[in-house]
Coordinates of C-alpha atoms in Angstrom, one line a residue:
X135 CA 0.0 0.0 0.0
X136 CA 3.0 2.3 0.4
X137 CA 4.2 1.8 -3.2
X138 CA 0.4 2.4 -4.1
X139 CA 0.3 6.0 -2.1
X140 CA 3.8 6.7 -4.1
X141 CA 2.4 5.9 -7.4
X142 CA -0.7 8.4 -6.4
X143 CA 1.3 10.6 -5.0
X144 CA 1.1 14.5 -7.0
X145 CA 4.4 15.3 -9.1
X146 CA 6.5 17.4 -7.8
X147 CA 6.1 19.7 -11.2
X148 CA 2.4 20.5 -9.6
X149 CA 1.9 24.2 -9.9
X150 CA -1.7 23.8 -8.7
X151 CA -1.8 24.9 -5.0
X152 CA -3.8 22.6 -3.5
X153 CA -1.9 19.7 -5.4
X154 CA 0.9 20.8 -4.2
X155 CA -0.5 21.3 -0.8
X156 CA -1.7 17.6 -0.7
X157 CA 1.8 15.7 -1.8
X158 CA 3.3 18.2 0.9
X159 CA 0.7 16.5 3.7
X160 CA 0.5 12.9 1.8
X161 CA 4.8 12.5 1.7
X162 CA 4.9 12.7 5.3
X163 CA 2.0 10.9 6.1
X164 CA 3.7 8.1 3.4
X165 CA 7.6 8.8 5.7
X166 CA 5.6 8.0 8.9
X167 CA 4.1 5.0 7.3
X168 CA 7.3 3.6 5.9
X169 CA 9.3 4.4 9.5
X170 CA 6.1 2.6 11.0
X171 CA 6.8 -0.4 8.8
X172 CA 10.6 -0.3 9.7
X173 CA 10.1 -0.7 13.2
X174 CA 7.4 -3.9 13.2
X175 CA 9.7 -5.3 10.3
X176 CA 13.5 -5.3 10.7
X177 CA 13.9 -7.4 7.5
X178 CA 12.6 -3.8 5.9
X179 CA 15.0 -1.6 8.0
X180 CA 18.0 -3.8 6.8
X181 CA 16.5 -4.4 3.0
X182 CA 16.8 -0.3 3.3
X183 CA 20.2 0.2 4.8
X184 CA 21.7 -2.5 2.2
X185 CA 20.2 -0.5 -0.7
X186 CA 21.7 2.8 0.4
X187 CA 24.9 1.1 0.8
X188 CA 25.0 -0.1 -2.6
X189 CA 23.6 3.1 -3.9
X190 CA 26.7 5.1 -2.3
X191 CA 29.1 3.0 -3.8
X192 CA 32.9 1.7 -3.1
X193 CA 35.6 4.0 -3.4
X194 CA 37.9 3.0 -5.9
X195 CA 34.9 1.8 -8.2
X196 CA 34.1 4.8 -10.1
X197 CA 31.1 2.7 -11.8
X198 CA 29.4 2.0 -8.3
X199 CA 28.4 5.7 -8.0
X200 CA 26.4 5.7 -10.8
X201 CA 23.5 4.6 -9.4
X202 CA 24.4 7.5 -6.6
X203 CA 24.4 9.7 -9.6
X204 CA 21.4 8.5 -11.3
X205 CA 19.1 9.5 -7.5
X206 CA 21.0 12.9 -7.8
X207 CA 19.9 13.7 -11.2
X208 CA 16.3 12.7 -10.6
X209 CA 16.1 15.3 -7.6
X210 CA 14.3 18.7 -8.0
X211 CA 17.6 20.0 -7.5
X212 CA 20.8 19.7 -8.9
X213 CA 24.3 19.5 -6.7
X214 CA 26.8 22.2 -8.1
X215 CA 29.8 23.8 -6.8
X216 CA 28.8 27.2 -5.3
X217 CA 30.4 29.3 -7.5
X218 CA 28.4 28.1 -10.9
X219 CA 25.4 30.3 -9.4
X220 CA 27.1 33.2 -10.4
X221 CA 26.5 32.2 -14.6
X222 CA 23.9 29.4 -14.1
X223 CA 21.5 29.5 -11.5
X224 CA 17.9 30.0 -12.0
X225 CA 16.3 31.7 -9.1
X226 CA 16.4 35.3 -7.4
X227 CA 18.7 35.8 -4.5
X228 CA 19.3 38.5 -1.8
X229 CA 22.9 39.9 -4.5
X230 CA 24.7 36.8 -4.9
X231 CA 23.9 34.9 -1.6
X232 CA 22.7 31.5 -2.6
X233 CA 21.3 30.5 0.4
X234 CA 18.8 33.4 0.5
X235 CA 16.2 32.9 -2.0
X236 CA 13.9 35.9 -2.9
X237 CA 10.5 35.0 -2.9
X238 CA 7.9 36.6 -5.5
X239 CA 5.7 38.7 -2.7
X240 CA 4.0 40.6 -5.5
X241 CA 1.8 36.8 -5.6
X242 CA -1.6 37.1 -3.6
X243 CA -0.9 34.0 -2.0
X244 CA 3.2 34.4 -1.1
X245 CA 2.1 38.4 -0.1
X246 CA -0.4 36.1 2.8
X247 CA 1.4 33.8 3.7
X248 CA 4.5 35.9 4.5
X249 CA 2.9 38.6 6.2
X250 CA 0.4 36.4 8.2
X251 CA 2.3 36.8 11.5
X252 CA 3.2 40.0 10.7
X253 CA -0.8 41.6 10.7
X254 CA -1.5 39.5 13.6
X255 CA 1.3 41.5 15.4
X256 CA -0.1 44.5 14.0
X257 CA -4.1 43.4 14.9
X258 CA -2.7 42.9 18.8
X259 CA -1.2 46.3 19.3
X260 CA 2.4 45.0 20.0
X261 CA 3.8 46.4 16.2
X262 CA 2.7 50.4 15.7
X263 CA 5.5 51.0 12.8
X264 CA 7.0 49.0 9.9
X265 CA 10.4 49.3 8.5
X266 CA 11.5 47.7 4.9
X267 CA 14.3 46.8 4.4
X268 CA 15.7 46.7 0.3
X269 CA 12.5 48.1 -1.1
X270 CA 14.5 48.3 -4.4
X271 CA 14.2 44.6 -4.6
X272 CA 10.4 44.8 -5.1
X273 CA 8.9 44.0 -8.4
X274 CA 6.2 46.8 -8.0
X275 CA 7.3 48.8 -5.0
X276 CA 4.3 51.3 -5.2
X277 CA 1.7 48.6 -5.4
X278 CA 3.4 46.5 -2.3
X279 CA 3.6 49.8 -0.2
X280 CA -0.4 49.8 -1.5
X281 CA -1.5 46.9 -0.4
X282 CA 0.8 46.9 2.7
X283 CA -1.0 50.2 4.5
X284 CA -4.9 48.3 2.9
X285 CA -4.0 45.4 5.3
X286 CA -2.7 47.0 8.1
X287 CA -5.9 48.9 8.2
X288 CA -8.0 45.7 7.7
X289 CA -5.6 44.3 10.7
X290 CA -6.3 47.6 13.0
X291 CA -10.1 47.3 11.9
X292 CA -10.0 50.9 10.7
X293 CA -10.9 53.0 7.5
X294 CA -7.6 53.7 5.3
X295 CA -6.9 57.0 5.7
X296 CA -7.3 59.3 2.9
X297 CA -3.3 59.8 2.4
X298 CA -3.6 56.1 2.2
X299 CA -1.3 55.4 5.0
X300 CA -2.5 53.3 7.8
X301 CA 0.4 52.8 9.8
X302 CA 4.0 54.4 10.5
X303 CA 6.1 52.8 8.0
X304 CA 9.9 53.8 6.7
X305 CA 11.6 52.2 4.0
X306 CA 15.7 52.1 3.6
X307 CA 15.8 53.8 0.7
X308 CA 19.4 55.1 -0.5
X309 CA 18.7 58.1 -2.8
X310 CA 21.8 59.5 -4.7
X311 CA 22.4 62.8 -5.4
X312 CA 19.5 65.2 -5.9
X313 CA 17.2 62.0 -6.7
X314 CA 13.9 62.2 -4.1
X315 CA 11.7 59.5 -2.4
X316 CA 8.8 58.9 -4.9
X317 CA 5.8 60.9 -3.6
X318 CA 3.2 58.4 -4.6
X319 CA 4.5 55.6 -2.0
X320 CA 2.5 55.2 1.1
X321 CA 5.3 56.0 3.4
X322 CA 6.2 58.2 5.6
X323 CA 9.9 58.4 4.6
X324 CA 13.3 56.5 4.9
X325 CA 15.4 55.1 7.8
X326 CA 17.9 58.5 7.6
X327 CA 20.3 57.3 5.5
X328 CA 20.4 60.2 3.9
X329 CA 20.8 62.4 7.1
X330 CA 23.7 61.0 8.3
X331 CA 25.8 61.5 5.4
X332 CA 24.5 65.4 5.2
X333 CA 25.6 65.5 8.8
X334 CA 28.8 64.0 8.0
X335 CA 29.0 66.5 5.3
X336 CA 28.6 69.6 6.4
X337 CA 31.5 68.5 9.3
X338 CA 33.9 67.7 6.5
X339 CA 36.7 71.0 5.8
X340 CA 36.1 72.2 2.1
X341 CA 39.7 73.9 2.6
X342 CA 41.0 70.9 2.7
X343 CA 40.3 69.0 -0.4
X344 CA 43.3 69.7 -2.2
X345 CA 45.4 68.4 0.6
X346 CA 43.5 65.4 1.3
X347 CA 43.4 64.7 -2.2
X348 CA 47.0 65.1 -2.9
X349 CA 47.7 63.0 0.3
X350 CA 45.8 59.9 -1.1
X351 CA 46.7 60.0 -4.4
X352 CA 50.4 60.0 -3.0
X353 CA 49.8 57.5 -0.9
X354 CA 47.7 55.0 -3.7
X355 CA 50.5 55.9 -6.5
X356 CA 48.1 57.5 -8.9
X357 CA 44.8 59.2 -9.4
X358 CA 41.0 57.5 -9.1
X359 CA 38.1 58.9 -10.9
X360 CA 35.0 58.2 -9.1
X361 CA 32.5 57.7 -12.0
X362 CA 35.3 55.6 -13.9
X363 CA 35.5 53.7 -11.0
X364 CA 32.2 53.0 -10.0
X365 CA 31.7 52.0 -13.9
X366 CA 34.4 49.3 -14.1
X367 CA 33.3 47.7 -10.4
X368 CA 29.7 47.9 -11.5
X369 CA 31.1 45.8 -14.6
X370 CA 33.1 43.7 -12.9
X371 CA 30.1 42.6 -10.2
X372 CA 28.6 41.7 -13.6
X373 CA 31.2 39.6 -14.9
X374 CA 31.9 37.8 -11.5
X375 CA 29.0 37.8 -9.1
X376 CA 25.7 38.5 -10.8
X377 CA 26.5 37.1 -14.2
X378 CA 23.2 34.8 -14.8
X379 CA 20.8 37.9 -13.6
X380 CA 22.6 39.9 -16.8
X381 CA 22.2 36.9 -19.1
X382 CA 18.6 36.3 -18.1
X383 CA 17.9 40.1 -19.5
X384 CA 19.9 39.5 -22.5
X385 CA 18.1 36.3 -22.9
X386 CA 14.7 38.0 -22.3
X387 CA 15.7 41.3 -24.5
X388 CA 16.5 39.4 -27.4
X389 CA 13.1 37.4 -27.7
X390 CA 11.3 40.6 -27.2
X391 CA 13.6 41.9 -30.5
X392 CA 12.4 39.2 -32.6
X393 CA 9.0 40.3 -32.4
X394 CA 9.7 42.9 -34.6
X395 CA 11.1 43.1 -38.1
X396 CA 12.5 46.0 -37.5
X397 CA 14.7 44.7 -34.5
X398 CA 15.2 40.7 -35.1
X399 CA 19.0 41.3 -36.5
X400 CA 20.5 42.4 -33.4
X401 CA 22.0 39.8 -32.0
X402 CA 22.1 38.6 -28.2
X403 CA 25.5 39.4 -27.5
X404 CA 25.1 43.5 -28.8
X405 CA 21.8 43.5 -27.1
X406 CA 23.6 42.1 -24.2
X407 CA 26.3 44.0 -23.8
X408 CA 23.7 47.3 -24.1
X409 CA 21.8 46.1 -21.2
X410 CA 25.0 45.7 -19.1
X411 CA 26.8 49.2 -19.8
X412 CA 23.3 51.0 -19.5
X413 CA 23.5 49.3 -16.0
X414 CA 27.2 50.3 -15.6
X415 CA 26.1 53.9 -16.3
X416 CA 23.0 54.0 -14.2
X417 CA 23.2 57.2 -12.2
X418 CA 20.7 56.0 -9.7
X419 CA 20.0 52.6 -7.6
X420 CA 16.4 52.1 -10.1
X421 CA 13.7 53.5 -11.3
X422 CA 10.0 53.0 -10.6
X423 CA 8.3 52.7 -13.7
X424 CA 5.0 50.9 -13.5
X425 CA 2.7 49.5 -16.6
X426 CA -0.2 51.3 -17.6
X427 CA 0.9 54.3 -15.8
X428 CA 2.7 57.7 -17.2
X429 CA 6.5 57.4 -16.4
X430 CA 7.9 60.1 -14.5
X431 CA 10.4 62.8 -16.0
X432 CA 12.5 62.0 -13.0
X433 CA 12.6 58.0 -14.4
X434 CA 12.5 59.3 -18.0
X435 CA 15.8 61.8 -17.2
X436 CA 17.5 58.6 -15.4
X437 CA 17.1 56.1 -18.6
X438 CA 17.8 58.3 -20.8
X439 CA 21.2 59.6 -19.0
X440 CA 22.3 55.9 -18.6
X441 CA 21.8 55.3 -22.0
X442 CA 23.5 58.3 -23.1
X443 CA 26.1 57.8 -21.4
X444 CA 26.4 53.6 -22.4
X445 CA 26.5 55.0 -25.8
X446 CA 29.6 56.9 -25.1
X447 CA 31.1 55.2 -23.9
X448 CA 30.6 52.0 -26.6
X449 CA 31.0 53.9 -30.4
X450 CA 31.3 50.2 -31.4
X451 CA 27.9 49.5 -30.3
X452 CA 25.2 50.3 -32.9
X453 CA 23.7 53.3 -31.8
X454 CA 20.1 52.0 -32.5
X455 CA 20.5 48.8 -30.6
X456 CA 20.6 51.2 -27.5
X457 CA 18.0 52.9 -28.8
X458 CA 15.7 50.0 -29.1
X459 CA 16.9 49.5 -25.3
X460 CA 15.9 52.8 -24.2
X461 CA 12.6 53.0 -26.0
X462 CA 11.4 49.3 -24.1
X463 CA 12.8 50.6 -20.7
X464 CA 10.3 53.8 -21.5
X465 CA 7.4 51.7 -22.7
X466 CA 7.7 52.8 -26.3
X467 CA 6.2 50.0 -28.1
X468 CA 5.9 49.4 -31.3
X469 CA 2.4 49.7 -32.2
X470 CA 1.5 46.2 -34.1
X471 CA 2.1 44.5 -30.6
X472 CA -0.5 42.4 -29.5
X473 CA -1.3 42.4 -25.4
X474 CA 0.7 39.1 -25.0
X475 CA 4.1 41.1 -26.9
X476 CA 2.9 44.1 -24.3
X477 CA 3.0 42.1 -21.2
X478 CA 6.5 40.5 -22.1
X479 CA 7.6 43.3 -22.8
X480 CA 6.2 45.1 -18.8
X481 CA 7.7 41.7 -17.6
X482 CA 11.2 42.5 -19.2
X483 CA 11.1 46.1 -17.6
X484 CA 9.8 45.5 -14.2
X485 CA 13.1 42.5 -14.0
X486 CA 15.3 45.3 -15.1
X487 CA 14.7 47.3 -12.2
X488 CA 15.1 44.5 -10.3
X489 CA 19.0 44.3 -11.1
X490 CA 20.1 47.2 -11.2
X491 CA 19.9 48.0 -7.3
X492 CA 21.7 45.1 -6.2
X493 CA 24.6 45.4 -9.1
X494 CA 25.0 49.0 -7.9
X495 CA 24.9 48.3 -4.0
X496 CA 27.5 45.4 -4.8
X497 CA 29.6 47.6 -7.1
X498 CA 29.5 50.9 -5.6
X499 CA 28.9 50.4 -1.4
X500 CA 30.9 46.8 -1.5
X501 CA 33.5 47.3 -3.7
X502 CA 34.1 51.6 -4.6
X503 CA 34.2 52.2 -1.0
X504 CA 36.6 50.3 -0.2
X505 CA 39.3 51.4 -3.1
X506 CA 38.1 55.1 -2.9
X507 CA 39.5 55.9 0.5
X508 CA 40.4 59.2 0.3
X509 CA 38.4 60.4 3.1
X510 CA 36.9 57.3 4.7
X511 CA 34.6 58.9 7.2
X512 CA 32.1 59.6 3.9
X513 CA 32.1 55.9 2.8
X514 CA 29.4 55.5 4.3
X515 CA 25.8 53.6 2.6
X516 CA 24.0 56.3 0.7
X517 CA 26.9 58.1 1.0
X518 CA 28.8 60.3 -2.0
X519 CA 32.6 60.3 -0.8
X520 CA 33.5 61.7 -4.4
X521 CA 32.1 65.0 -3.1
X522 CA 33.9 66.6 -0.3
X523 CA 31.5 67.7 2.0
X524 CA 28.2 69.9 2.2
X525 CA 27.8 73.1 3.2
X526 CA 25.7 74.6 6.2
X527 CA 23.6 76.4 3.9
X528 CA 22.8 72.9 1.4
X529 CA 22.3 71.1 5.0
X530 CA 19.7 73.7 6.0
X531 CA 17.7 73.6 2.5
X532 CA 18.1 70.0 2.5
X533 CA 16.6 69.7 5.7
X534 CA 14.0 72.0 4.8
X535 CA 12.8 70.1 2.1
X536 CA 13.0 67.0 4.2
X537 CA 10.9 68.6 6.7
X538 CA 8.4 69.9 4.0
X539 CA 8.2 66.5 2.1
X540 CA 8.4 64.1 4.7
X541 CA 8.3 65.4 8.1
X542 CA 8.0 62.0 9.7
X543 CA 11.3 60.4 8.1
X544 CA 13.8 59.2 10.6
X545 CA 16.5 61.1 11.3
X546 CA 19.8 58.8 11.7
X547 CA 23.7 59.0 12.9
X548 CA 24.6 55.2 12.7
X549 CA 22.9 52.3 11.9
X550 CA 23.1 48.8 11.1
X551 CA 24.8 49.5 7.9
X552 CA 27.4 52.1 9.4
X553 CA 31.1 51.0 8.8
X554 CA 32.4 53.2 11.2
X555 CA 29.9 54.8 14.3
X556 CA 29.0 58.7 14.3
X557 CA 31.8 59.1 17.4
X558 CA 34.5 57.8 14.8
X559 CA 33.3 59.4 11.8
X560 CA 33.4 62.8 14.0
X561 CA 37.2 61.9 15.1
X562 CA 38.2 61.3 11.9
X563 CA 36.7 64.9 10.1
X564 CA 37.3 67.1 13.0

């Protein structure tokens, strides 16, 4: 009967929930049966233990592990040396950490299932704030943010407010240079990032660039350009660590270029190559475009920077290969597109800004700030240690606008993320 409730048992290719659901209960219930069985029967429990030792072979018999091979290769799974994933795995990660998994929350049922505890902490009183962590990581930011502050008001058994924010909730957003926290997420601002760096800023002695500067480059042997530098690191996390997420937009970019007459003889290495030097050139973490919906100048300004810049940087590149690039990352499509074409085409946007937030983070905050040293104190996350300092009058209007904007955001010194705590950042710009 336990061979029976194997042969019944759902495939493990299920996508059906409930299928899978049932060979999830029905395995363990078939295990317990089978250790049942092993216990009233020894002959069983040694019939099993002679199999697995047959099955794991002899050294110095290369042939008796092929059996071993053959129950490896018929697993859901297959065993690789750690450092394939970088060019072959196939699911998301947290960067290039193979043991944390990213799971799809923009699904109903994954969105339930891994905030369940989460609105019963928030129904009880004992959670009055949120904070996210890696919103960049988010498929649709604004519509999680959405639907966040809608349950959270279901959980407190309260109206959503008009503002559409039901509960205190901060994201760790880094924002570079003059870019601003979208004003159409139902936040309340970021975890101060942002404000630590000004404050470390404005402490920083202008007069002293030229010293500082002449000091390092003494002491490296030669000069560094920051945005030369950021561009070959963000490369080079391309090459080494999150190859396969590159090739997987290649991949995608080039089907979506034979849908189209006009496109079908660029080739998947040019298109490629475009999508990683628009990366490499991306003057911000992502943008936030979102199907259906207007994009923003602010996203519109970012793309088409990037790929201005990508183009300068690669003559040898047809020009109109980033063109076609640009004009899908801006939801240009061409007109004979049926809605199928259109939604592959959403698809291969909303991945692309996916990536390019964890191959900046890993090329500019893991790898830049730790060759760019010339004043250490500023190499901090969110920080911009290629610009030496911030006046009191920039701190002020920043603050202003901060207070204007979002009056709730937190306002931080150090946290988690600091390298070095405010104390020692304060030592070393005094």
């Amino acid at each position: 009967s336990i061979l029976t409730a194997l042969e019944y048992l759902p495939r493990r290719t299920e996508t059906d929930p409930e299928r899978i659901k049932e060979r999830a209960r029905e395995k363990e219930i078939i295990k317990k049966r089978l250790e049942r069985r092993c216990a009233e029967a020894p002959q069983v429990q040694r019939a099993i233990e002679k199999a697995v030792e047959t099955i794991n072979g002899h050294v110095g018999d290369p042939r008796s592990f092929d059996r071993l091979d053959e129950l490896l290769n018929a697993q859901s799974y297959r065993l690789a040396f750690w450092r394939v994933a970088a060019e072959e795995i196939n699911y998301r990660r947290f960067f290039d950490v193979n043991d944390l998994a990213a799971i799809r929350v923009e699904l109903p049922e994954v969105f339930d299932a891994a905030h369940k505890l989460l609105f019963e902490l928030v129904a009880s009183g004992a959670v009055t704030g949120l904070r996210i962590d890696h919103p960049d990581g988010l498929y649709r930011p604004l519509e999680y943010f959405e639907k966040l502050q809608m349950r959270c008001a279901k959980a407190l058994r309260v109206p959503l407010p008009k503002d559409g924010r039901a509960i205190y909730l901060i994201v760790e957003k880094i924002l570079t240079g003059e870019e601003q926290l979208p004003q159409n997420w139902r936040v309340h601002g970021t975890t101060g990032y942002g404000f630590a760096n000004q404050v470390a800023g404005v402490l920083v002695d202008h007069n002293a660039e030229g010293a500082i500067t002449k000091i390092f480059k003494r002491f490296i042997g030669h000069s560094l350009h920051f945005g030369h530098l950021v561009y070959a690191k963000k490369r080079l996390v391309m090459r080494i660590s999150l190859a396969n997420e590159v090739n997987v937009l290649g991949t995608m970019v080039d089907r979506l270029s034979e849908q189209n007459r006009w496109f079908r003889d660029y080739t998947l290495e040019a298109l490629a190559r475009a999508v990683r030097e628009t990366i490499a050139c991306f003057p911000v973490y992502r943008t936030y475009l979102e199907p259906g919906k207007p994009v923003s100048e602010e996203d519109r300004a970012v793309i088409e920077r990037a790929v201005a810049a990508a183009k300068r940087r690669n003559p040898a590149i047809e020009e109109s290969v980033f063109n076609f690039l640009r004009d899908l990352l801006l939801f240009r499509f061409p007109e004979n597109l049926d809605e199928e074409q259109r939604a592959a085409h959403a698809e291969f946007v909303l991945k692309f800004q996916q990536f390019t937030g964890p191959i900046t983070a890993k090329g500019l905050e893991d790898t830049v700030f730790y060759i760019y040293n010339r004043l250490a104190a500023l190499n901090e996350v969110g920080g911009e240690p290629q610009l030496f300092g911030l006046s009191v009058e920039a701190f002020h209007e920043r603050n202003l606008r901060r207070q204007r904007d979002w009056p709730a955001s937190l306002l931080a010194t150090s946290t988690h993320d600091s390298k070095r705590s405010e104390d020692v950042r304060a030592r070393m710009l005094a």
